[in-house]
Coordinates of C-alpha atoms and ligand atoms in Angstrom, one line a residue:
X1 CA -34.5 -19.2 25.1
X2 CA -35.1 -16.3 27.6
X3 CA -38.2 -13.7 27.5
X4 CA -37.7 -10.6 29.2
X5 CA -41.4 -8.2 29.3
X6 CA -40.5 -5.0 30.4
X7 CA -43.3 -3.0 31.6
X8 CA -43.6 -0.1 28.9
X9 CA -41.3 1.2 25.9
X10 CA -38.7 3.3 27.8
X11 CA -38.7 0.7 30.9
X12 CA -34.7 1.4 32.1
X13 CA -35.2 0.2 35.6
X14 CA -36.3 -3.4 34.1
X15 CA -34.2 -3.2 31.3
X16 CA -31.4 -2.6 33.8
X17 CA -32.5 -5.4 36.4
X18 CA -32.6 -8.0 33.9
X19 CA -29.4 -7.3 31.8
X20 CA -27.7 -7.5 35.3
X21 CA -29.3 -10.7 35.8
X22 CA -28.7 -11.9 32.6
X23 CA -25.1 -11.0 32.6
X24 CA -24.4 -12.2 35.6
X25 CA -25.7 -15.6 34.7
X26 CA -23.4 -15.0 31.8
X27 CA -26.5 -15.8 29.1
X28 CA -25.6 -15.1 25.7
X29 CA -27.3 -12.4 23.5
X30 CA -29.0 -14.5 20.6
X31 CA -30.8 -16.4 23.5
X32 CA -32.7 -13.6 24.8
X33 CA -36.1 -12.0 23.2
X34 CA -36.9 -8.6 24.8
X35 CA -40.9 -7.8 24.8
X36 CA -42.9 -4.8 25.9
X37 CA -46.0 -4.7 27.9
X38 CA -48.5 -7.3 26.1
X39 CA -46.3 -8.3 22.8
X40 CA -46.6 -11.3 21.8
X41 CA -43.5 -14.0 22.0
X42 CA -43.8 -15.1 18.3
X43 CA -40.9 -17.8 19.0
X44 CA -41.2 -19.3 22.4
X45 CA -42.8 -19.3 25.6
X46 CA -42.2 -16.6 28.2
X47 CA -39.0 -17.9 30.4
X48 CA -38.1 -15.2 32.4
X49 CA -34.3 -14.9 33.5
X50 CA -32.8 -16.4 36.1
X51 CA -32.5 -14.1 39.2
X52 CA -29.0 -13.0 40.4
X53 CA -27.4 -11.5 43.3
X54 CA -24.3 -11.6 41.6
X55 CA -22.8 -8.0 41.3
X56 CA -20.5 -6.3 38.7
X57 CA -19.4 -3.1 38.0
X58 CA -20.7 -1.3 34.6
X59 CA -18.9 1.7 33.4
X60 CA -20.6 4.9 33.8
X61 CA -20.3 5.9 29.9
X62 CA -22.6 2.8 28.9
X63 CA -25.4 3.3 31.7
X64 CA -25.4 6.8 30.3
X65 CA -25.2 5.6 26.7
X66 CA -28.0 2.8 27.1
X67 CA -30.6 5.4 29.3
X68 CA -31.0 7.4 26.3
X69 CA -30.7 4.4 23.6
X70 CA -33.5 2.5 25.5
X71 CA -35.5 5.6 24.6
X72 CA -35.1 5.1 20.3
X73 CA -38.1 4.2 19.0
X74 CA -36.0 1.1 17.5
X75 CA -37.8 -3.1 18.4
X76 CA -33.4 -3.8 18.4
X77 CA -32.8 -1.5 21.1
X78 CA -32.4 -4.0 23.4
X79 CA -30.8 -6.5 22.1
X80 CA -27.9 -4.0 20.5
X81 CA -28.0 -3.2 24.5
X82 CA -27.8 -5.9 26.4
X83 CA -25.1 -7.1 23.2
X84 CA -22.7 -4.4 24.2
X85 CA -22.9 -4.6 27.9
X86 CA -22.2 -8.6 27.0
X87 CA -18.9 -7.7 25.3
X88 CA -17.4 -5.1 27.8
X89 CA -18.3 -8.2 30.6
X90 CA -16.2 -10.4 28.1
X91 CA -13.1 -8.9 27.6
X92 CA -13.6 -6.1 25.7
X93 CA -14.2 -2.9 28.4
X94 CA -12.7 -0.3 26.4
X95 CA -15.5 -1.0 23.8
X96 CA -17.8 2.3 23.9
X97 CA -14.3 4.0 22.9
X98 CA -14.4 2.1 19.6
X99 CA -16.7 4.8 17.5
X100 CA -16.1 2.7 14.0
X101 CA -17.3 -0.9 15.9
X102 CA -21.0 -1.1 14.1
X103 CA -22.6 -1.8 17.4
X104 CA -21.2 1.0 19.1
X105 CA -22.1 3.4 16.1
X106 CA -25.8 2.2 15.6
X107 CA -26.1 2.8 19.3
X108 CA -24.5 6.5 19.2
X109 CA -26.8 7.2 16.0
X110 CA -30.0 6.3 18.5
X111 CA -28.8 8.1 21.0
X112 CA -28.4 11.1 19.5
X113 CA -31.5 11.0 17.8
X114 CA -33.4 10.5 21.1
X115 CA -31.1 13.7 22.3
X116 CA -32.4 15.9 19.1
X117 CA -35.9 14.8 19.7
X118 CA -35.8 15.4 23.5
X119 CA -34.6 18.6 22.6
X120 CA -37.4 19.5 19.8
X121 CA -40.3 18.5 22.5
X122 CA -38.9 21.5 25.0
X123 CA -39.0 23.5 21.9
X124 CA -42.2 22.9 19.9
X125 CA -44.5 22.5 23.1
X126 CA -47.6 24.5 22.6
X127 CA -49.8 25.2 25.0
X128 CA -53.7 26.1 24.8
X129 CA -55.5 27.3 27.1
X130 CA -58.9 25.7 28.7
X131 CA -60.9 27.1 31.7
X132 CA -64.0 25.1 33.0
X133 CA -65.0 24.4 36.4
X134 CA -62.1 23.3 37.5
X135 CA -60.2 26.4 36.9
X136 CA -57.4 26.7 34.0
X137 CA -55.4 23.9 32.5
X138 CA -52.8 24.5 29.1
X139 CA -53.2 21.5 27.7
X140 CA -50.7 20.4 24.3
X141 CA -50.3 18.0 22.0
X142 CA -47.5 16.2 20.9
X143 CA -45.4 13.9 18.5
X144 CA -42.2 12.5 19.6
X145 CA -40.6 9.8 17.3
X146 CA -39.0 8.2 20.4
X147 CA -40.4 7.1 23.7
X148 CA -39.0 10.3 25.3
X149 CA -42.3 11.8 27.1
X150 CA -41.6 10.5 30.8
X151 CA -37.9 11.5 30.6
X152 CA -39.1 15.1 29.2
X153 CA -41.6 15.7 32.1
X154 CA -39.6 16.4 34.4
X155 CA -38.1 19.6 32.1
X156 CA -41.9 20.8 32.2
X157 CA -42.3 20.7 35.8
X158 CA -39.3 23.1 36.4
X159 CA -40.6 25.2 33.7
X160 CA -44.1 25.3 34.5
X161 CA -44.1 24.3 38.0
X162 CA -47.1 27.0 38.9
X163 CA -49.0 26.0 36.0
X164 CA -51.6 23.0 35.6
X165 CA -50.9 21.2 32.2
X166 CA -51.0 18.3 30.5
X167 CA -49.2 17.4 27.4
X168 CA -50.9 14.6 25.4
X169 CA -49.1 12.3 23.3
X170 CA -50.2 9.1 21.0
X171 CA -48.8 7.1 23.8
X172 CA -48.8 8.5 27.0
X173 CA -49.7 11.6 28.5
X174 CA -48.5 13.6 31.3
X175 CA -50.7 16.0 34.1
X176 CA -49.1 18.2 36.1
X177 CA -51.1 19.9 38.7
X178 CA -48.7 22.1 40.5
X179 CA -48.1 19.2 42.8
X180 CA -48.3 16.1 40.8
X181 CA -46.8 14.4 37.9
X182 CA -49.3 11.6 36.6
X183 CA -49.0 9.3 34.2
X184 CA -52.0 8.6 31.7
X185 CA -52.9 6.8 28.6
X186 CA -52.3 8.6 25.2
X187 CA -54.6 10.4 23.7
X188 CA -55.5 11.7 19.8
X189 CA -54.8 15.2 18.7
X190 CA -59.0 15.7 18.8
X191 CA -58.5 15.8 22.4
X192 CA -56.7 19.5 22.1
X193 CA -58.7 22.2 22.9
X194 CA -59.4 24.7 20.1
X195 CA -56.9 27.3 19.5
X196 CA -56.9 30.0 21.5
X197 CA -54.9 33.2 21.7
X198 CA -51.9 31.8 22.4
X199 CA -51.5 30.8 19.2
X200 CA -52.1 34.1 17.7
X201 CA -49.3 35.3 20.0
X202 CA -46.9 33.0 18.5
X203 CA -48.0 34.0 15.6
X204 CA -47.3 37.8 16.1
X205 CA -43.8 36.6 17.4
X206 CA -42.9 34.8 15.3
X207 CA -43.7 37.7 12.1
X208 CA -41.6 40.1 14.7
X209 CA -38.6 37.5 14.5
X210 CA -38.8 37.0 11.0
X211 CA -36.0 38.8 9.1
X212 CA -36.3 37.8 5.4
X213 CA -33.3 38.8 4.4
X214 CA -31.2 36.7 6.6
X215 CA -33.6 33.5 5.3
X216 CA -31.9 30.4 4.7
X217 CA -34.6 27.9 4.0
X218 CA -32.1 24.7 4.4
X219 CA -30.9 26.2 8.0
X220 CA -34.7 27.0 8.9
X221 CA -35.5 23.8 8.3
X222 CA -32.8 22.1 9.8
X223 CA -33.9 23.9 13.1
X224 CA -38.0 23.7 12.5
X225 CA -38.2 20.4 10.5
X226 CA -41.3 20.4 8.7
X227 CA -43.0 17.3 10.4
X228 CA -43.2 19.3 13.4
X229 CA -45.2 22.4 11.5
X230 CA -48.9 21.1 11.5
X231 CA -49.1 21.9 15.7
X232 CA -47.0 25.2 15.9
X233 CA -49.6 28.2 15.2
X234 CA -46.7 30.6 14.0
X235 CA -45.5 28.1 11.2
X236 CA -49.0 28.9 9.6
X237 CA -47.3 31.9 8.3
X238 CA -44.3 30.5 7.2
X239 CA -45.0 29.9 3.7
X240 CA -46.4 33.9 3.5
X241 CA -43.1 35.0 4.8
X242 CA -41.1 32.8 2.5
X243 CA -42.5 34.1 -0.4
X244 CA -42.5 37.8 0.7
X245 CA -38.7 37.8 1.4
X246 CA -37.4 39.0 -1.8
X247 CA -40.0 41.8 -1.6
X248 CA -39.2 42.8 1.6
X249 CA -35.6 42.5 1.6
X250 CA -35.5 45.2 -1.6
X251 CA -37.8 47.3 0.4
X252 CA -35.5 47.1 3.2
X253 CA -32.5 48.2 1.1
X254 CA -34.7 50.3 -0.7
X255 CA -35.8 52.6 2.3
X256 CA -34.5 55.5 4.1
X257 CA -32.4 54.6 7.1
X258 CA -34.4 54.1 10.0
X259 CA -33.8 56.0 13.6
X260 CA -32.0 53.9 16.1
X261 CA -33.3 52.8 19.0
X262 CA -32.7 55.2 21.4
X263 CA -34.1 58.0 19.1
X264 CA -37.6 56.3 19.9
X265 CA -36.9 56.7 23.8
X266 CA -40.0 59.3 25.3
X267 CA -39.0 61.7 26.5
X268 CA -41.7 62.4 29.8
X269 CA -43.9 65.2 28.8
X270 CA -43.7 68.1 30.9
X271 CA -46.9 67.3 32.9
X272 CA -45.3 63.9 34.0
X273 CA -46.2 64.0 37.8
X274 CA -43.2 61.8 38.5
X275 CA -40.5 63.3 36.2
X276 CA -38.7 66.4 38.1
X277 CA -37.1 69.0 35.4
X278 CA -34.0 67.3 35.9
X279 CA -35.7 63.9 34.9
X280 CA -36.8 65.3 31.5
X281 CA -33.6 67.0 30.6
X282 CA -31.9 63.8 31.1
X283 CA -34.3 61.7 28.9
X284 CA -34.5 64.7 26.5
X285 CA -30.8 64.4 25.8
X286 CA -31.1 60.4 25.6
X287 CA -32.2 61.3 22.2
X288 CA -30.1 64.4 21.3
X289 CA -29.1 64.5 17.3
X290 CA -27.9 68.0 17.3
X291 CA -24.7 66.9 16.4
X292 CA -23.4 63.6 14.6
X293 CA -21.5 61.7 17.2
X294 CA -24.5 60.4 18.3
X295 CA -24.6 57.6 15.7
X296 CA -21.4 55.9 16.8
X297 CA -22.0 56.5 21.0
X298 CA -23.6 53.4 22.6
X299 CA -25.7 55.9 24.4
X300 CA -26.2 60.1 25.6
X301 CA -23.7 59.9 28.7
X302 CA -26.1 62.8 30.6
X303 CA -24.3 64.3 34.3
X304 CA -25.0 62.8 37.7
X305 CA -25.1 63.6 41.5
X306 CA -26.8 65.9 44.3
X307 CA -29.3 68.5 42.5
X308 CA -28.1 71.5 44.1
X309 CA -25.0 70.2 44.8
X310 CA -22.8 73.2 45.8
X311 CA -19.7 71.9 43.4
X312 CA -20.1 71.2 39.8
X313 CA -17.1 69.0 38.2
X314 CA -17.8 69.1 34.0
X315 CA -15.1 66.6 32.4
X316 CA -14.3 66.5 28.5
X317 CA -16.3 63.7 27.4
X318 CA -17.3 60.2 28.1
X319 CA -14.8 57.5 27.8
X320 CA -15.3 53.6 26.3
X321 CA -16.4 52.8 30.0
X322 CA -18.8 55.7 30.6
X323 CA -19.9 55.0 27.2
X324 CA -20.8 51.5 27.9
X325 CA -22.4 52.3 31.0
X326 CA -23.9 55.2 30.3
X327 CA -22.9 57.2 33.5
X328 CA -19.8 59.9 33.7
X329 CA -16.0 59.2 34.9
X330 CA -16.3 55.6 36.0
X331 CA -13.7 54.5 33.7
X332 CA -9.9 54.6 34.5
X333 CA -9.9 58.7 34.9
X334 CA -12.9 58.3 37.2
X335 CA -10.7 56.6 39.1
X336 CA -7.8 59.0 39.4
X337 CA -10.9 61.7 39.8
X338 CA -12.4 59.5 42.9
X339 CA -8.8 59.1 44.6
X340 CA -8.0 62.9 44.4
X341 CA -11.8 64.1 45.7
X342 CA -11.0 61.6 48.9
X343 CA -7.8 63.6 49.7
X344 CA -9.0 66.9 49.1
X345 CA -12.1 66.0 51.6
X346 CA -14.7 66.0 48.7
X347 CA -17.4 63.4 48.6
X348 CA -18.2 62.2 45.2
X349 CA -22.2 61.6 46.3
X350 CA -22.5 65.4 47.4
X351 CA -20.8 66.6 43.9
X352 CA -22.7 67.1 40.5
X353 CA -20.7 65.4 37.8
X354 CA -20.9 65.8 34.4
X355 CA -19.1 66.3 30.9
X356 CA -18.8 69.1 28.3
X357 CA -19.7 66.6 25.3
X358 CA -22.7 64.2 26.6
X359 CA -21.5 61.8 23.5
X360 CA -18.1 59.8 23.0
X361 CA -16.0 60.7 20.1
X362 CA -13.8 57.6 19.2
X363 CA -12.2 56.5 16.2
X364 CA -12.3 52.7 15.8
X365 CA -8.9 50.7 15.9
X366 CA -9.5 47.2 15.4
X367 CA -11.4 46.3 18.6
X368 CA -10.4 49.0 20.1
X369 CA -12.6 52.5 20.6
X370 CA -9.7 55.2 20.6
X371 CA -10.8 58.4 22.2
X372 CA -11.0 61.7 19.8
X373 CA -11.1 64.9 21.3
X374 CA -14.5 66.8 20.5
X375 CA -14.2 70.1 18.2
X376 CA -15.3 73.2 18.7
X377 CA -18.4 72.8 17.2
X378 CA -18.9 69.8 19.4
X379 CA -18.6 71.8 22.1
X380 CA -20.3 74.6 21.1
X381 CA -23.7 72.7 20.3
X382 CA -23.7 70.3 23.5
X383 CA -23.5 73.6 25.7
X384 CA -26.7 73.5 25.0
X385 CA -26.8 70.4 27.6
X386 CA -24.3 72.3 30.0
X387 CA -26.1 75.6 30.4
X388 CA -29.6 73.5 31.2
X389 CA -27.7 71.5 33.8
X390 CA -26.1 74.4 35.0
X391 CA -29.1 76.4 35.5
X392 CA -30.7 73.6 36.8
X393 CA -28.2 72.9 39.4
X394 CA -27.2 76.1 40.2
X395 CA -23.7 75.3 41.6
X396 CA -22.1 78.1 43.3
X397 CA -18.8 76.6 41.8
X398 CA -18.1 75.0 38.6
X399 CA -14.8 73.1 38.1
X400 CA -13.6 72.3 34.5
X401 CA -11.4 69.5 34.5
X402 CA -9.1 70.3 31.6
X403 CA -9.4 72.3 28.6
X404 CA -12.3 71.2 26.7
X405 CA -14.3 71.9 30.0
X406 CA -12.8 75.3 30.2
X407 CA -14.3 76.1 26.7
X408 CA -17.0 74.6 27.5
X409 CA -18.0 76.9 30.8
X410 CA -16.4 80.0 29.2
X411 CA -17.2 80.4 25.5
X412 CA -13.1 80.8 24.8
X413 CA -10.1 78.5 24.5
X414 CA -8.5 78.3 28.1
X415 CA -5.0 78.0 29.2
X416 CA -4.6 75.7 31.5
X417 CA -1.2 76.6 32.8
X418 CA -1.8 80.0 32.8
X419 CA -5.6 79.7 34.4
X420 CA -5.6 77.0 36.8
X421 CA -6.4 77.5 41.0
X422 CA -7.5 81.2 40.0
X423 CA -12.0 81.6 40.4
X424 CA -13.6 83.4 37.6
X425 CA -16.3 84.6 37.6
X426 CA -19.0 83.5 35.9
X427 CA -22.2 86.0 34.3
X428 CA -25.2 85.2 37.0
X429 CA -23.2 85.4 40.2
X430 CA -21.5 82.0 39.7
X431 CA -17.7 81.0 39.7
X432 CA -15.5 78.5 37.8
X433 CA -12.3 77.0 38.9
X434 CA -10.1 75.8 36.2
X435 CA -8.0 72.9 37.0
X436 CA -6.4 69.8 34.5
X437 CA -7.9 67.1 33.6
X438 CA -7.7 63.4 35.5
X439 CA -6.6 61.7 32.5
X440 CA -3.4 64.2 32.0
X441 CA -2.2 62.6 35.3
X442 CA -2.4 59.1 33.6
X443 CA -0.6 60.0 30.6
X444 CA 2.6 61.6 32.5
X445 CA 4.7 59.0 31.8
X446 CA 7.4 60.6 34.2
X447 CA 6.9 59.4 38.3
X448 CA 7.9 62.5 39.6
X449 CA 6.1 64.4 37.5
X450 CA 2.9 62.5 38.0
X451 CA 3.2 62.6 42.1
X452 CA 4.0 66.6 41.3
X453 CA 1.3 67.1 39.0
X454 CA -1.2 64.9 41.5
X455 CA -0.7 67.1 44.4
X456 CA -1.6 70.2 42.5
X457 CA -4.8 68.9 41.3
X458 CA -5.4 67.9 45.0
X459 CA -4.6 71.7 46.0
X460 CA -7.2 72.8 43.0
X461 CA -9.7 70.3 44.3
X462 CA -9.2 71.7 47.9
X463 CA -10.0 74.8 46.8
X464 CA -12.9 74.3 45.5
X465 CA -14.0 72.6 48.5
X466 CA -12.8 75.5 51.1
X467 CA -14.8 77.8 48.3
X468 CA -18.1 76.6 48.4
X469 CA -17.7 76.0 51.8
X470 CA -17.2 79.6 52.5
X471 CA -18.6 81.1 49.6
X472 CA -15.9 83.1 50.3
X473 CA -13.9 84.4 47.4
X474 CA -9.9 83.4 46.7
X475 CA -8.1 85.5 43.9
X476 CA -11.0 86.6 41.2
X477 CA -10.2 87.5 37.4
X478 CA -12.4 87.8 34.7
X479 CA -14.5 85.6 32.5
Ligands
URA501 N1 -13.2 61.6 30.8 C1 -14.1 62.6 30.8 O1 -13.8 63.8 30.5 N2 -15.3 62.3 31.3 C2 -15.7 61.1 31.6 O2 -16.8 60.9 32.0 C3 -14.7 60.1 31.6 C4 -13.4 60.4 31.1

């Protein structure tokens, strides 16, 4: 008989030594008794193995396999190791592949509990906190089934690496100074500090997290077994929450609607030192209900650029894109937009952009948002939006990109045919310059017609530019 003492329960590096030695020396399974630290051998005397320099090639997939299976909190681990590594040397390398051999499936089962376990120590670490005169440790306690605290530590130093902690265990504890990973003795869960207000914090979370009516008891348990619920604060409340969740839930269906998210958003007060006007108009119509489309938008799509900016552009409304990411014409008619300012010698930074309708009107079509054009009454009640920015701004021109704009700036339906490249002026001084809109050029299916209609949204944009260049007038006509 052989002995083999490895040093402590997870010991891999003399596991590995001495299965190589052992192996090498060809020494069958049933003739080897694997101890830890100070076990007694209960059937012979200590013989340690024969040393080796014989070398061998292992495959990768059982080093990986037997790391984590030498981890189980199982006295067969070894053995069941050392017994597979002994058939792949013997003719049968393609072993691990074999899922239904018992050998291989007892050793899959271990390692995949030693996985879950790993796993539930990253998760159901709680720290306390303890300051004395050597400043402030988070200390925790801990109880892993399987000898998994050394291979864990490592996780905690990246996670905490500022941090000093220790996490105590029955049967060995790890310190981490900031600098240092040490190794120490277990300890007892006495040795935890009391709680501290930490644990009322995970406490608070955890309520905030709760939703009782998605509780499934089976798939909350699955994820926080029991076992691990005496040393998480928050699971204090769990039984409270349980048993309110019927309640709650019929209250939930019970009340009113609730306002969405963004309807919370403050808006600065007016004595906000930082906000400017424009600032608070913006946030103010963040949380604009004045009209229903709203509820469906992702978010208030509010105008951008230079305040003061000498050219205003106003567009329609915001598409999916502009939608998404909450700023105006970024999307596909953005583009077309962009392209056309560059010929006609207009910078897009020096330009105030913004749209008619701050909201996007879209009618769902299977994962698709299809764009709606807004109504008149749409129109009518976001001018609210467009007269602030206006006044705000105080462009001397205002271009309206199609007809929606047009309404928008003039209070009337607009022509575009028969009202384009012309000013007009506007009550206050101001002028507008009608002119189609970008996305008109991406729906002319015709080439011609498109490079034709291109070039005489340039000319319109040229305009503009060569107007509030000058200031000078072109051919007026009336609002
Ligand atoms: N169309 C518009 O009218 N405005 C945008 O912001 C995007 C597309």
């Amino acid at each position: 008989m052989t002995t083999v003492r490895l040093g402590f329960a997870a010991d891999w590096a003399g596991f590995r030594a001495a299965a190589r030695n052992l192996a090498a020396a060809g020494a069958r399974p049933e003739t080897i008794t694997w101890l830890v630290g100070e076990e007694a051998n209960l059937f012979a005397d200590d013989t340690p193995p024969p040393p080796s320099e014989a070398s061998f090639t292992v495959p990768r997939r059982y080093v990986d396999l037997a790391e984590t299976v030498i981890m189980a909190r199982d006295p067969e681990r070894f053995a069941l190791l050392y017994g597979l590594l002994y058939r792949i040397r013997h003719g049968e390398s393609g072993l691990l592949q074999d899922a239904a051999d018992p050998a291989v499936h007892r050793a899959m089962m271990l390692a995949h509990a030693v996985r879950r376990d790993i796993h539930k120590m990253r998760a159901f670490v709680r720290f306390r906190e303890v300051s004395d005169d050597g400043g402030t440790r988070h200390v925790a306690w801990f109880e892993p089934d399987h000898h998994i605290v050394e291979a864990n530590a490592p996780f905690f130093v990246r996670r905490f690496a500022t941090l000093a902690w220790s996490i105590l265990t029955p049967e060995r504890s790890v310190h981490w100074d900031a600098e240092r990973l040490r190794l120490g003795p277990g300890a007892s869960r006495a040795d935890l500090p009391e709680d501290d207000r930490f644990a009322e914090c995970w406490q608070v979370y955890y309520r905030a997290i709760f939703n009782p009516a998605r509780l499934k008891i089976s798939a909350m348990l699955s994820e926080m077994p029991r076992k691990y619920w005496k040393n998480l604060p928050e699971a204090r409340d769990i039984p409270a929450l349980i048993a309110a969740a019927g309640a709650r839930t019929e209250g939930m269906l019970a009340a009113p609607a609730t306002t969405p998210r963004l309807a919370r958003i403050r808006a600065p007060a007016a004595d906000d030192a930082q906000a400017t006007p424009w600032a608070i108009l913006k946030n103010q119509a963040q949380v604009c209900r004045n009209c229903p489309l709203w509820e469906h938008a992702t978010q208030t799509v509010f105008g951008e650029g230079e305040i003061g900016a000498a050219i205003m552009l106003v567009g329609e409304q915001p598409g999916d894109q502009e939608d998404l990411a909450g700023r105006p014409f970024i999307g596909p008619a953005g583009q077309v937009l962009d392209h056309a300012l560059r010929a006609a010698g207009l910078e897009r930074s020096a330009l105030y952009i913004t749209n008619a309708v701050k909201h996007f009107k879209f009618e769902p079509r299977g994962r698709r948002r299809i764009h709606q054009k807004p109504n008149d009454a749409e129109i009518e009640v976001c001018r609210f939006w467009l007269d602030q920015e206006r006044e705000l701004i105080e462009p001397r021109l205002t271009v309206a990109l199609g007809a929606t704009a047009g309404r928008a700036l003039l209070g009337r339906a607009v022509t575009i045919s028969r009202e384009r490249g012309r000013l007009i002026d506007l009550p206050g001084g101001a002028r507008a310059l009608i002119t189609v809109h970008p996305s008109y050029l991406l729906r002319l299916s015709d080439a011609a017609a498109k490079r034709r209609e291109y070039a005489a949204f340039v000319r319109d944009l040229r305009l503009a530019a060569e107007m509030a260049a000058t200031g000078m007038g072109l051919q007026h006509s009336e609002p």
